C-alpha cells in the first residue's frame, strides 16, 4: 500500500461510552474514532496537485460537513478555504443551523453564507481551537485551520470521534465561548474529561481551564522507551525540562520542529533542543503545523495546542483557548508513527540532497505606497549549496522579469516596491557544483493593506540575515547560534 494511502484512517470499531455511564441510545451513527492526515509532500515539487496534497483529510472533512442534518457548531481559528465555504453554503440550504466562532484577528470580511451565525472571540490572546460538533454527536478536532494553506500546504492532522458523550463535552466548551462569552482564563472546567472506547481510554482537555500542561508533563515523565514529536511551536519551559530529563534517563526522542517556528519566536526552545541532539528541522513546503506526540508506541497526544506557554495556558500574560486529546491506542499510535516517519525521513533527505529544488514560502507586507514580499525557503545543510536564484515573473510560470542572485547561505529574499493591483510570481532554484536544480514551487504575492515596517535586530550570528533590513516587525531574524551549527553538521540525527 502506498504511504500516502497508509496514512489515512485508524478506525476503532465498537461503542464509545462515557465513564459516567450516560446513555447514547438515541445516537444515529455508529460510535467510532478516525484519524486523518493531509499530505503536502505529495504535491512536490510544484505544489499544484491539491487533491493529492489534501490527502484523506480534506475529503473526510467535507463529507462530514455535508452529512450534517441539524447543526454545525464550529470553533476554528481561521476559516476561508473555498471548499469549506461551499460546504457551509450547502448546509444552509439544507436548513442546518450553523454557528461559527472565529479568532478575531483572522476575520478580514470574508463573505460567509447569510445563515451563518458569526461570532468573533474576546480573548486577548487567541481562540486557537479547530473543532466542529456535528448534529450533537460527532466531533472533529486536531491541528487543521480551514484555510487553503491549512488544508493543502501545511502538514496537519485531524481526529474524528462519533459519540454523544464526547460531543457534549465539546458542546459545553463551545457554549462557554459562543454564548457566555468566556474565553481564556475566564473559562471554567465544566466538562467531562475521560471516556472509554471498548477499553481504550480517551481524554479531552481544554486549555487553560483543564490545565493540560500537567497531564502532558506527567506523560513525558512516565515515558519508558520512546517519544516522537511533530510540533510547530515550542516555548513551554516545564515540558522542555521534562524532555531533557527523559532523554537523560534513556528515552529515545525524535522530533520534527517547524523551521519557521524556530525562526519566528524569540522564546522558542527548539534551538536548545537541537543542541541537545533532539530532533531535526522540517522540510515541508508549507508549515509543519502538527502538534502531536507519540509516546511508547501506544499513546497519542494531539489537538490544537502548540507546546507553548500560551497554548498550554501557563503564560503569565494570558492563555489561548485550545483543546488537547490523549488517545491510548497502539493502532492509532501506529498511524501517527507512519505520518511522523514520512515527514522525518523527507526532512533528512532534503537537507542533504543538493539536487532537491528549494521549497518556497512567501509572506506579504504593505507600506504606505507599495508592498513588500518576503520569499523564504528551507535551507539545505550549510556548505551544500553554492548559489540561490530568485525569479520574479509577471504571470504564473512566465519568464523571469527580475532575478536575484544570492549566496548559498541565504534562506530568504526581500522584494520591495511592489505596485498595488499587480500580481507577482516567485520561484527559486539552487546551484551546487556548477549544476542548477529545477525551479521550486511557485508562490504568488500581491500588495495587501498597510503595515508598518521596522528595523530587524542584528547580532553576530545574523550578519547576512540582517543585511536586507528593514523587515516586518512580525519576523524575528536574530537567529540563535544553533542555526549555523545545525546546518553545518556533517551527520544528521538518525532514527533509532
PDB file of N, CA and C in Angstrom, residues 319-399:
ATOM      1  N   UNK A 319      -3.817  33.279  28.204  1.00  0.00           N
ATOM      2  CA  UNK A 319      -3.847  31.926  27.655  1.00  0.00           C
ATOM      3  C   UNK A 319      -4.763  31.854  26.457  1.00  0.00           C
ATOM      4  N   UNK A 320      -4.380  31.016  25.494  1.00  0.00           N
ATOM      5  CA  UNK A 320      -5.247  30.727  24.357  1.00  0.00           C
ATOM      6  C   UNK A 320      -6.385  29.808  24.788  1.00  0.00           C
ATOM      7  N   UNK A 321      -7.428  29.759  23.965  1.00  0.00           N
ATOM      8  CA  UNK A 321      -8.436  28.708  24.059  1.00  0.00           C
ATOM      9  C   UNK A 321      -7.998  27.580  23.139  1.00  0.00           C
ATOM     10  N   UNK A 322      -7.813  26.393  23.709  1.00  0.00           N
ATOM     11  CA  UNK A 322      -7.256  25.259  22.975  1.00  0.00           C
ATOM     12  C   UNK A 322      -7.921  23.958  23.430  1.00  0.00           C
ATOM     13  N   UNK A 323      -7.668  22.885  22.669  1.00  0.00           N
ATOM     14  CA  UNK A 323      -8.006  21.551  23.144  1.00  0.00           C
ATOM     15  C   UNK A 323      -6.819  20.618  22.944  1.00  0.00           C
ATOM     16  N   UNK A 324      -6.784  19.572  23.773  1.00  0.00           N
ATOM     17  CA  UNK A 324      -5.729  18.560  23.707  1.00  0.00           C
ATOM     18  C   UNK A 324      -6.382  17.214  23.981  1.00  0.00           C
ATOM     19  N   UNK A 325      -6.127  16.240  23.109  1.00  0.00           N
ATOM     20  CA  UNK A 325      -6.697  14.909  23.257  1.00  0.00           C
ATOM     21  C   UNK A 325      -5.584  13.903  23.522  1.00  0.00           C
ATOM     22  N   UNK A 326      -5.863  12.937  24.376  1.00  0.00           N
ATOM     23  CA  UNK A 326      -4.953  11.830  24.657  1.00  0.00           C
ATOM     24  C   UNK A 326      -5.677  10.543  24.284  1.00  0.00           C
ATOM     25  N   UNK A 327      -5.090   9.776  23.376  1.00  0.00           N
ATOM     26  CA  UNK A 327      -5.677   8.513  22.917  1.00  0.00           C
ATOM     27  C   UNK A 327      -4.685   7.406  23.224  1.00  0.00           C
ATOM     28  N   UNK A 328      -5.110   6.451  24.034  1.00  0.00           N
ATOM     29  CA  UNK A 328      -4.225   5.355  24.432  1.00  0.00           C
ATOM     30  C   UNK A 328      -4.574   4.134  23.576  1.00  0.00           C
ATOM     31  N   UNK A 329      -3.938   4.060  22.415  1.00  0.00           N
ATOM     32  CA  UNK A 329      -4.227   3.003  21.450  1.00  0.00           C
ATOM     33  C   UNK A 329      -3.005   2.762  20.589  1.00  0.00           C
ATOM     34  N   UNK A 330      -2.529   1.526  20.560  1.00  0.00           N
ATOM     35  CA  UNK A 330      -1.386   1.187  19.713  1.00  0.00           C
ATOM     36  C   UNK A 330      -1.724   1.347  18.238  1.00  0.00           C
ATOM     37  N   UNK A 331      -2.990   1.081  17.857  1.00  0.00           N
ATOM     38  CA  UNK A 331      -3.383   1.219  16.449  1.00  0.00           C
ATOM     39  C   UNK A 331      -3.328   2.674  16.002  1.00  0.00           C
ATOM     40  N   UNK A 332      -3.882   3.548  16.808  1.00  0.00           N
ATOM     41  CA  UNK A 332      -3.828   4.971  16.467  1.00  0.00           C
ATOM     42  C   UNK A 332      -2.383   5.463  16.495  1.00  0.00           C
ATOM     43  N   UNK A 333      -1.615   5.025  17.482  1.00  0.00           N
ATOM     44  CA  UNK A 333      -0.206   5.429  17.574  1.00  0.00           C
ATOM     45  C   UNK A 333       0.569   5.025  16.330  1.00  0.00           C
ATOM     46  N   UNK A 334       0.275   3.856  15.781  1.00  0.00           N
ATOM     47  CA  UNK A 334       0.963   3.402  14.574  1.00  0.00           C
ATOM     48  C   UNK A 334       0.670   4.304  13.390  1.00  0.00           C
ATOM     49  N   UNK A 335      -0.569   4.775  13.270  1.00  0.00           N
ATOM     50  CA  UNK A 335      -0.895   5.696  12.168  1.00  0.00           C
ATOM     51  C   UNK A 335      -0.116   7.000  12.305  1.00  0.00           C
ATOM     52  N   UNK A 336      -0.023   7.498  13.519  1.00  0.00           N
ATOM     53  CA  UNK A 336       0.760   8.722  13.720  1.00  0.00           C
ATOM     54  C   UNK A 336       2.249   8.470  13.495  1.00  0.00           C
ATOM     55  N   UNK A 337       2.735   7.295  13.868  1.00  0.00           N
ATOM     56  CA  UNK A 337       4.131   6.962  13.605  1.00  0.00           C
ATOM     57  C   UNK A 337       4.420   6.933  12.108  1.00  0.00           C
ATOM     58  N   UNK A 338       3.505   6.404  11.316  1.00  0.00           N
ATOM     59  CA  UNK A 338       3.684   6.393   9.860  1.00  0.00           C
ATOM     60  C   UNK A 338       3.784   7.814   9.322  1.00  0.00           C
ATOM     61  N   UNK A 339       2.928   8.681   9.791  1.00  0.00           N
ATOM     62  CA  UNK A 339       2.979  10.071   9.359  1.00  0.00           C
ATOM     63  C   UNK A 339       4.273  10.735   9.793  1.00  0.00           C
ATOM     64  N   UNK A 340       4.669  10.495  11.028  1.00  0.00           N
ATOM     65  CA  UNK A 340       5.915  11.065  11.538  1.00  0.00           C
ATOM     66  C   UNK A 340       7.103  10.611  10.697  1.00  0.00           C
ATOM     67  N   UNK A 341       7.189   9.320  10.427  1.00  0.00           N
ATOM     68  CA  UNK A 341       8.316   8.786   9.664  1.00  0.00           C
ATOM     69  C   UNK A 341       8.399   9.408   8.276  1.00  0.00           C
ATOM     70  N   UNK A 342       7.261   9.633   7.648  1.00  0.00           N
ATOM     71  CA  UNK A 342       7.253  10.241   6.309  1.00  0.00           C
ATOM     72  C   UNK A 342       7.829  11.654   6.367  1.00  0.00           C
ATOM     73  N   UNK A 343       7.395  12.455   7.325  1.00  0.00           N
ATOM     74  CA  UNK A 343       7.886  13.817   7.445  1.00  0.00           C
ATOM     75  C   UNK A 343       9.352  13.861   7.864  1.00  0.00           C
ATOM     76  N   UNK A 344       9.712  12.981   8.780  1.00  0.00           N
ATOM     77  CA  UNK A 344      11.074  12.964   9.325  1.00  0.00           C
ATOM     78  C   UNK A 344      12.089  12.548   8.262  1.00  0.00           C
ATOM     79  N   UNK A 345      11.812  11.458   7.560  1.00  0.00           N
ATOM     80  CA  UNK A 345      12.739  10.992   6.533  1.00  0.00           C
ATOM     81  C   UNK A 345      12.850  11.986   5.383  1.00  0.00           C
ATOM     82  N   UNK A 346      11.741  12.638   5.040  1.00  0.00           N
ATOM     83  CA  UNK A 346      11.787  13.658   3.998  1.00  0.00           C
ATOM     84  C   UNK A 346      12.686  14.814   4.414  1.00  0.00           C
ATOM     85  N   UNK A 347      12.606  15.238   5.680  1.00  0.00           N
ATOM     86  CA  UNK A 347      13.432  16.340   6.156  1.00  0.00           C
ATOM     87  C   UNK A 347      14.914  15.999   6.067  1.00  0.00           C
ATOM     88  N   UNK A 348      15.287  14.798   6.487  1.00  0.00           N
ATOM     89  CA  UNK A 348      16.693  14.394   6.424  1.00  0.00           C
ATOM     90  C   UNK A 348      17.194  14.334   4.981  1.00  0.00           C
ATOM     91  N   UNK A 349      16.362  13.779   4.107  1.00  0.00           N
ATOM     92  CA  UNK A 349      16.769  13.653   2.706  1.00  0.00           C
ATOM     93  C   UNK A 349      16.929  15.026   2.052  1.00  0.00           C
ATOM     94  N   UNK A 350      15.963  15.920   2.286  1.00  0.00           N
ATOM     95  CA  UNK A 350      16.014  17.242   1.670  1.00  0.00           C
ATOM     96  C   UNK A 350      17.262  18.006   2.100  1.00  0.00           C
ATOM     97  N   UNK A 351      17.558  18.005   3.384  1.00  0.00           N
ATOM     98  CA  UNK A 351      18.686  18.781   3.889  1.00  0.00           C
ATOM     99  C   UNK A 351      20.005  18.333   3.280  1.00  0.00           C
ATOM    100  N   UNK A 352      20.115  17.049   2.924  1.00  0.00           N
ATOM    101  CA  UNK A 352      21.384  16.505   2.435  1.00  0.00           C
ATOM    102  C   UNK A 352      21.456  16.383   0.920  1.00  0.00           C
ATOM    103  N   UNK A 353      20.361  16.676   0.202  1.00  0.00           N
ATOM    104  CA  UNK A 353      20.290  16.439  -1.241  1.00  0.00           C
ATOM    105  C   UNK A 353      20.379  17.756  -2.000  1.00  0.00           C
ATOM    106  N   UNK A 354      21.552  18.014  -2.585  1.00  0.00           N
ATOM    107  CA  UNK A 354      21.761  19.257  -3.322  1.00  0.00           C
ATOM    108  C   UNK A 354      20.939  19.311  -4.605  1.00  0.00           C
ATOM    109  N   UNK A 355      20.431  18.176  -5.076  1.00  0.00           N
ATOM    110  CA  UNK A 355      19.639  18.155  -6.307  1.00  0.00           C
ATOM    111  C   UNK A 355      18.158  18.426  -6.070  1.00  0.00           C
ATOM    112  N   UNK A 356      17.763  18.547  -4.811  1.00  0.00           N
ATOM    113  CA  UNK A 356      16.364  18.798  -4.476  1.00  0.00           C
ATOM    114  C   UNK A 356      16.060  20.287  -4.648  1.00  0.00           C
ATOM    115  N   UNK A 357      15.071  20.663  -5.483  1.00  0.00           N
ATOM    116  CA  UNK A 357      14.731  22.087  -5.628  1.00  0.00           C
ATOM    117  C   UNK A 357      14.305  22.682  -4.292  1.00  0.00           C
ATOM    118  N   UNK A 358      14.573  23.966  -4.083  1.00  0.00           N
ATOM    119  CA  UNK A 358      14.141  24.612  -2.836  1.00  0.00           C
ATOM    120  C   UNK A 358      12.619  24.513  -2.658  1.00  0.00           C
ATOM    121  N   UNK A 359      12.191  24.651  -1.426  1.00  0.00           N
ATOM    122  CA  UNK A 359      10.758  24.634  -1.094  1.00  0.00           C
ATOM    123  C   UNK A 359      10.407  25.999  -0.533  1.00  0.00           C
ATOM    124  N   UNK A 360       9.503  26.681  -1.198  1.00  0.00           N
ATOM    125  CA  UNK A 360       9.343  28.124  -1.018  1.00  0.00           C
ATOM    126  C   UNK A 360       8.050  28.459  -0.290  1.00  0.00           C
ATOM    127  N   UNK A 361       8.163  29.429   0.614  1.00  0.00           N
ATOM    128  CA  UNK A 361       7.021  30.073   1.241  1.00  0.00           C
ATOM    129  C   UNK A 361       7.103  31.561   0.951  1.00  0.00           C
ATOM    130  N   UNK A 362       6.008  32.272   1.227  1.00  0.00           N
ATOM    131  CA  UNK A 362       6.015  33.714   0.992  1.00  0.00           C
ATOM    132  C   UNK A 362       5.139  34.398   2.024  1.00  0.00           C
ATOM    133  N   UNK A 363       5.588  35.565   2.477  1.00  0.00           N
ATOM    134  CA  UNK A 363       4.784  36.442   3.311  1.00  0.00           C
ATOM    135  C   UNK A 363       4.707  37.790   2.630  1.00  0.00           C
ATOM    136  N   UNK A 364       3.601  38.489   2.819  1.00  0.00           N
ATOM    137  CA  UNK A 364       3.386  39.762   2.161  1.00  0.00           C
ATOM    138  C   UNK A 364       3.127  40.846   3.197  1.00  0.00           C
ATOM    139  N   UNK A 365       3.663  42.049   2.921  1.00  0.00           N
ATOM    140  CA  UNK A 365       3.502  43.158   3.834  1.00  0.00           C
ATOM    141  C   UNK A 365       3.266  44.422   3.038  1.00  0.00           C
ATOM    142  N   UNK A 366       2.399  45.296   3.532  1.00  0.00           N
ATOM    143  CA  UNK A 366       2.099  46.545   2.850  1.00  0.00           C
ATOM    144  C   UNK A 366       2.764  47.718   3.524  1.00  0.00           C
ATOM    145  N   UNK A 367       3.095  48.731   2.730  1.00  0.00           N
ATOM    146  CA  UNK A 367       3.574  50.008   3.242  1.00  0.00           C
ATOM    147  C   UNK A 367       2.682  51.089   2.657  1.00  0.00           C
ATOM    148  N   UNK A 368       3.028  52.332   2.905  1.00  0.00           N
ATOM    149  CA  UNK A 368       2.131  53.419   2.524  1.00  0.00           C
ATOM    150  C   UNK A 368       1.821  53.428   1.029  1.00  0.00           C
ATOM    151  N   UNK A 369       2.830  53.208   0.179  1.00  0.00           N
ATOM    152  CA  UNK A 369       2.576  53.319  -1.247  1.00  0.00           C
ATOM    153  C   UNK A 369       2.935  52.099  -2.056  1.00  0.00           C
ATOM    154  N   UNK A 370       3.414  51.087  -1.402  1.00  0.00           N
ATOM    155  CA  UNK A 370       3.829  49.904  -2.153  1.00  0.00           C
ATOM    156  C   UNK A 370       3.748  48.686  -1.246  1.00  0.00           C
ATOM    157  N   UNK A 371       4.290  47.593  -1.718  1.00  0.00           N
ATOM    158  CA  UNK A 371       4.243  46.364  -0.937  1.00  0.00           C
ATOM    159  C   UNK A 371       5.600  45.695  -0.878  1.00  0.00           C
ATOM    160  N   UNK A 372       5.733  44.755   0.032  1.00  0.00           N
ATOM    161  CA  UNK A 372       6.967  44.002   0.215  1.00  0.00           C
ATOM    162  C   UNK A 372       6.636  42.522   0.257  1.00  0.00           C
ATOM    163  N   UNK A 373       7.406  41.722  -0.454  1.00  0.00           N
ATOM    164  CA  UNK A 373       7.265  40.273  -0.414  1.00  0.00           C
ATOM    165  C   UNK A 373       8.504  39.688   0.240  1.00  0.00           C
ATOM    166  N   UNK A 374       8.290  38.847   1.229  1.00  0.00           N
ATOM    167  CA  UNK A 374       9.375  38.116   1.862  1.00  0.00           C
ATOM    168  C   UNK A 374       9.304  36.679   1.365  1.00  0.00           C
ATOM    169  N   UNK A 375      10.240  36.312   0.489  1.00  0.00           N
ATOM    170  CA  UNK A 375      10.291  34.978  -0.099  1.00  0.00           C
ATOM    171  C   UNK A 375      11.315  34.167   0.692  1.00  0.00           C
ATOM    172  N   UNK A 376      10.898  33.065   1.289  1.00  0.00           N
ATOM    173  CA  UNK A 376      11.823  32.246   2.083  1.00  0.00           C
ATOM    174  C   UNK A 376      11.748  30.800   1.632  1.00  0.00           C
ATOM    175  N   UNK A 377      12.787  30.056   1.953  1.00  0.00           N
ATOM    176  CA  UNK A 377      12.840  28.646   1.558  1.00  0.00           C
ATOM    177  C   UNK A 377      13.574  27.855   2.635  1.00  0.00           C
ATOM    178  N   UNK A 378      13.339  26.546   2.630  1.00  0.00           N
ATOM    179  CA  UNK A 378      14.000  25.678   3.596  1.00  0.00           C
ATOM    180  C   UNK A 378      15.478  25.546   3.249  1.00  0.00           C
ATOM    181  N   UNK A 379      16.387  25.815   4.185  1.00  0.00           N
ATOM    182  CA  UNK A 379      17.820  25.680   3.895  1.00  0.00           C
ATOM    183  C   UNK A 379      18.241  24.215   3.760  1.00  0.00           C
ATOM    184  N   UNK A 380      19.283  23.991   2.977  1.00  0.00           N
ATOM    185  CA  UNK A 380      19.987  22.718   2.996  1.00  0.00           C
ATOM    186  C   UNK A 380      21.100  22.813   4.045  1.00  0.00           C
ATOM    187  N   UNK A 381      21.853  21.742   4.212  1.00  0.00           N
ATOM    188  CA  UNK A 381      22.995  21.799   5.114  1.00  0.00           C
ATOM    189  C   UNK A 381      23.976  22.865   4.642  1.00  0.00           C
ATOM    190  N   UNK A 382      24.573  23.587   5.590  1.00  0.00           N
ATOM    191  CA  UNK A 382      25.496  24.653   5.268  1.00  0.00           C
ATOM    192  C   UNK A 382      26.662  24.111   4.446  1.00  0.00           C
ATOM    193  N   UNK A 383      26.996  24.830   3.365  1.00  0.00           N
ATOM    194  CA  UNK A 383      28.094  24.448   2.502  1.00  0.00           C
ATOM    195  C   UNK A 383      27.691  23.564   1.338  1.00  0.00           C
ATOM    196  N   UNK A 384      26.443  23.088   1.331  1.00  0.00           N
ATOM    197  CA  UNK A 384      25.997  22.192   0.269  1.00  0.00           C
ATOM    198  C   UNK A 384      25.631  22.956  -1.002  1.00  0.00           C
ATOM    199  N   UNK A 385      25.121  24.186  -0.851  1.00  0.00           N
ATOM    200  CA  UNK A 385      24.638  24.987  -1.977  1.00  0.00           C
ATOM    201  C   UNK A 385      25.589  26.150  -2.232  1.00  0.00           C
ATOM    202  N   UNK A 386      25.896  26.377  -3.521  1.00  0.00           N
ATOM    203  CA  UNK A 386      26.765  27.493  -3.899  1.00  0.00           C
ATOM    204  C   UNK A 386      25.997  28.803  -4.015  1.00  0.00           C
ATOM    205  N   UNK A 387      24.883  28.768  -4.761  1.00  0.00           N
ATOM    206  CA  UNK A 387      24.111  29.982  -5.030  1.00  0.00           C
ATOM    207  C   UNK A 387      22.615  29.642  -5.045  1.00  0.00           C
ATOM    208  N   UNK A 388      21.814  30.654  -4.751  1.00  0.00           N
ATOM    209  CA  UNK A 388      20.373  30.602  -4.979  1.00  0.00           C
ATOM    210  C   UNK A 388      19.989  31.692  -5.974  1.00  0.00           C
ATOM    211  N   UNK A 389      19.001  31.394  -6.803  1.00  0.00           N
ATOM    212  CA  UNK A 389      18.460  32.387  -7.730  1.00  0.00           C
ATOM    213  C   UNK A 389      16.965  32.511  -7.497  1.00  0.00           C
ATOM    214  N   UNK A 390      16.510  33.743  -7.254  1.00  0.00           N
ATOM    215  CA  UNK A 390      15.086  34.026  -7.083  1.00  0.00           C
ATOM    216  C   UNK A 390      14.572  34.665  -8.361  1.00  0.00           C
ATOM    217  N   UNK A 391      13.571  34.046  -8.952  1.00  0.00           N
ATOM    218  CA  UNK A 391      12.971  34.544 -10.193  1.00  0.00           C
ATOM    219  C   UNK A 391      11.619  35.180  -9.875  1.00  0.00           C
ATOM    220  N   UNK A 392      11.399  36.415 -10.372  1.00  0.00           N
ATOM    221  CA  UNK A 392      10.094  37.060 -10.255  1.00  0.00           C
ATOM    222  C   UNK A 392       9.487  37.204 -11.639  1.00  0.00           C
ATOM    223  N   UNK A 393       8.277  36.712 -11.804  1.00  0.00           N
ATOM    224  CA  UNK A 393       7.600  36.746 -13.102  1.00  0.00           C
ATOM    225  C   UNK A 393       6.286  37.522 -13.000  1.00  0.00           C
ATOM    226  N   UNK A 394       5.793  37.964 -14.153  1.00  0.00           N
ATOM    227  CA  UNK A 394       4.529  38.694 -14.202  1.00  0.00           C
ATOM    228  C   UNK A 394       3.320  37.773 -14.274  1.00  0.00           C
ATOM    229  N   UNK A 395       3.558  36.535 -14.663  1.00  0.00           N
ATOM    230  CA  UNK A 395       2.466  35.574 -14.797  1.00  0.00           C
ATOM    231  C   UNK A 395       2.934  34.221 -14.294  1.00  0.00           C
ATOM    232  N   UNK A 396       1.994  33.373 -13.987  1.00  0.00           N
ATOM    233  CA  UNK A 396       2.341  32.054 -13.473  1.00  0.00           C
ATOM    234  C   UNK A 396       3.150  31.275 -14.500  1.00  0.00           C
ATOM    235  N   UNK A 397       4.311  30.750 -14.095  1.00  0.00           N
ATOM    236  CA  UNK A 397       5.237  30.008 -14.951  1.00  0.00           C
ATOM    237  C   UNK A 397       5.780  30.838 -16.100  1.00  0.00           C
ATOM    238  N   UNK A 398       5.633  32.164 -16.001  1.00  0.00           N
ATOM    239  CA  UNK A 398       6.114  33.045 -17.061  1.00  0.00           C
ATOM    240  C   UNK A 398       7.607  33.297 -16.973  1.00  0.00           C
ATOM    241  N   UNK A 399       8.166  34.014 -17.989  1.00  0.00           N
ATOM    242  CA  UNK A 399       9.597  34.311 -17.973  1.00  0.00           C
ATOM    243  C   UNK A 399       9.951  35.249 -16.814  1.00  0.00           C
TER     244      UNK A 399
END
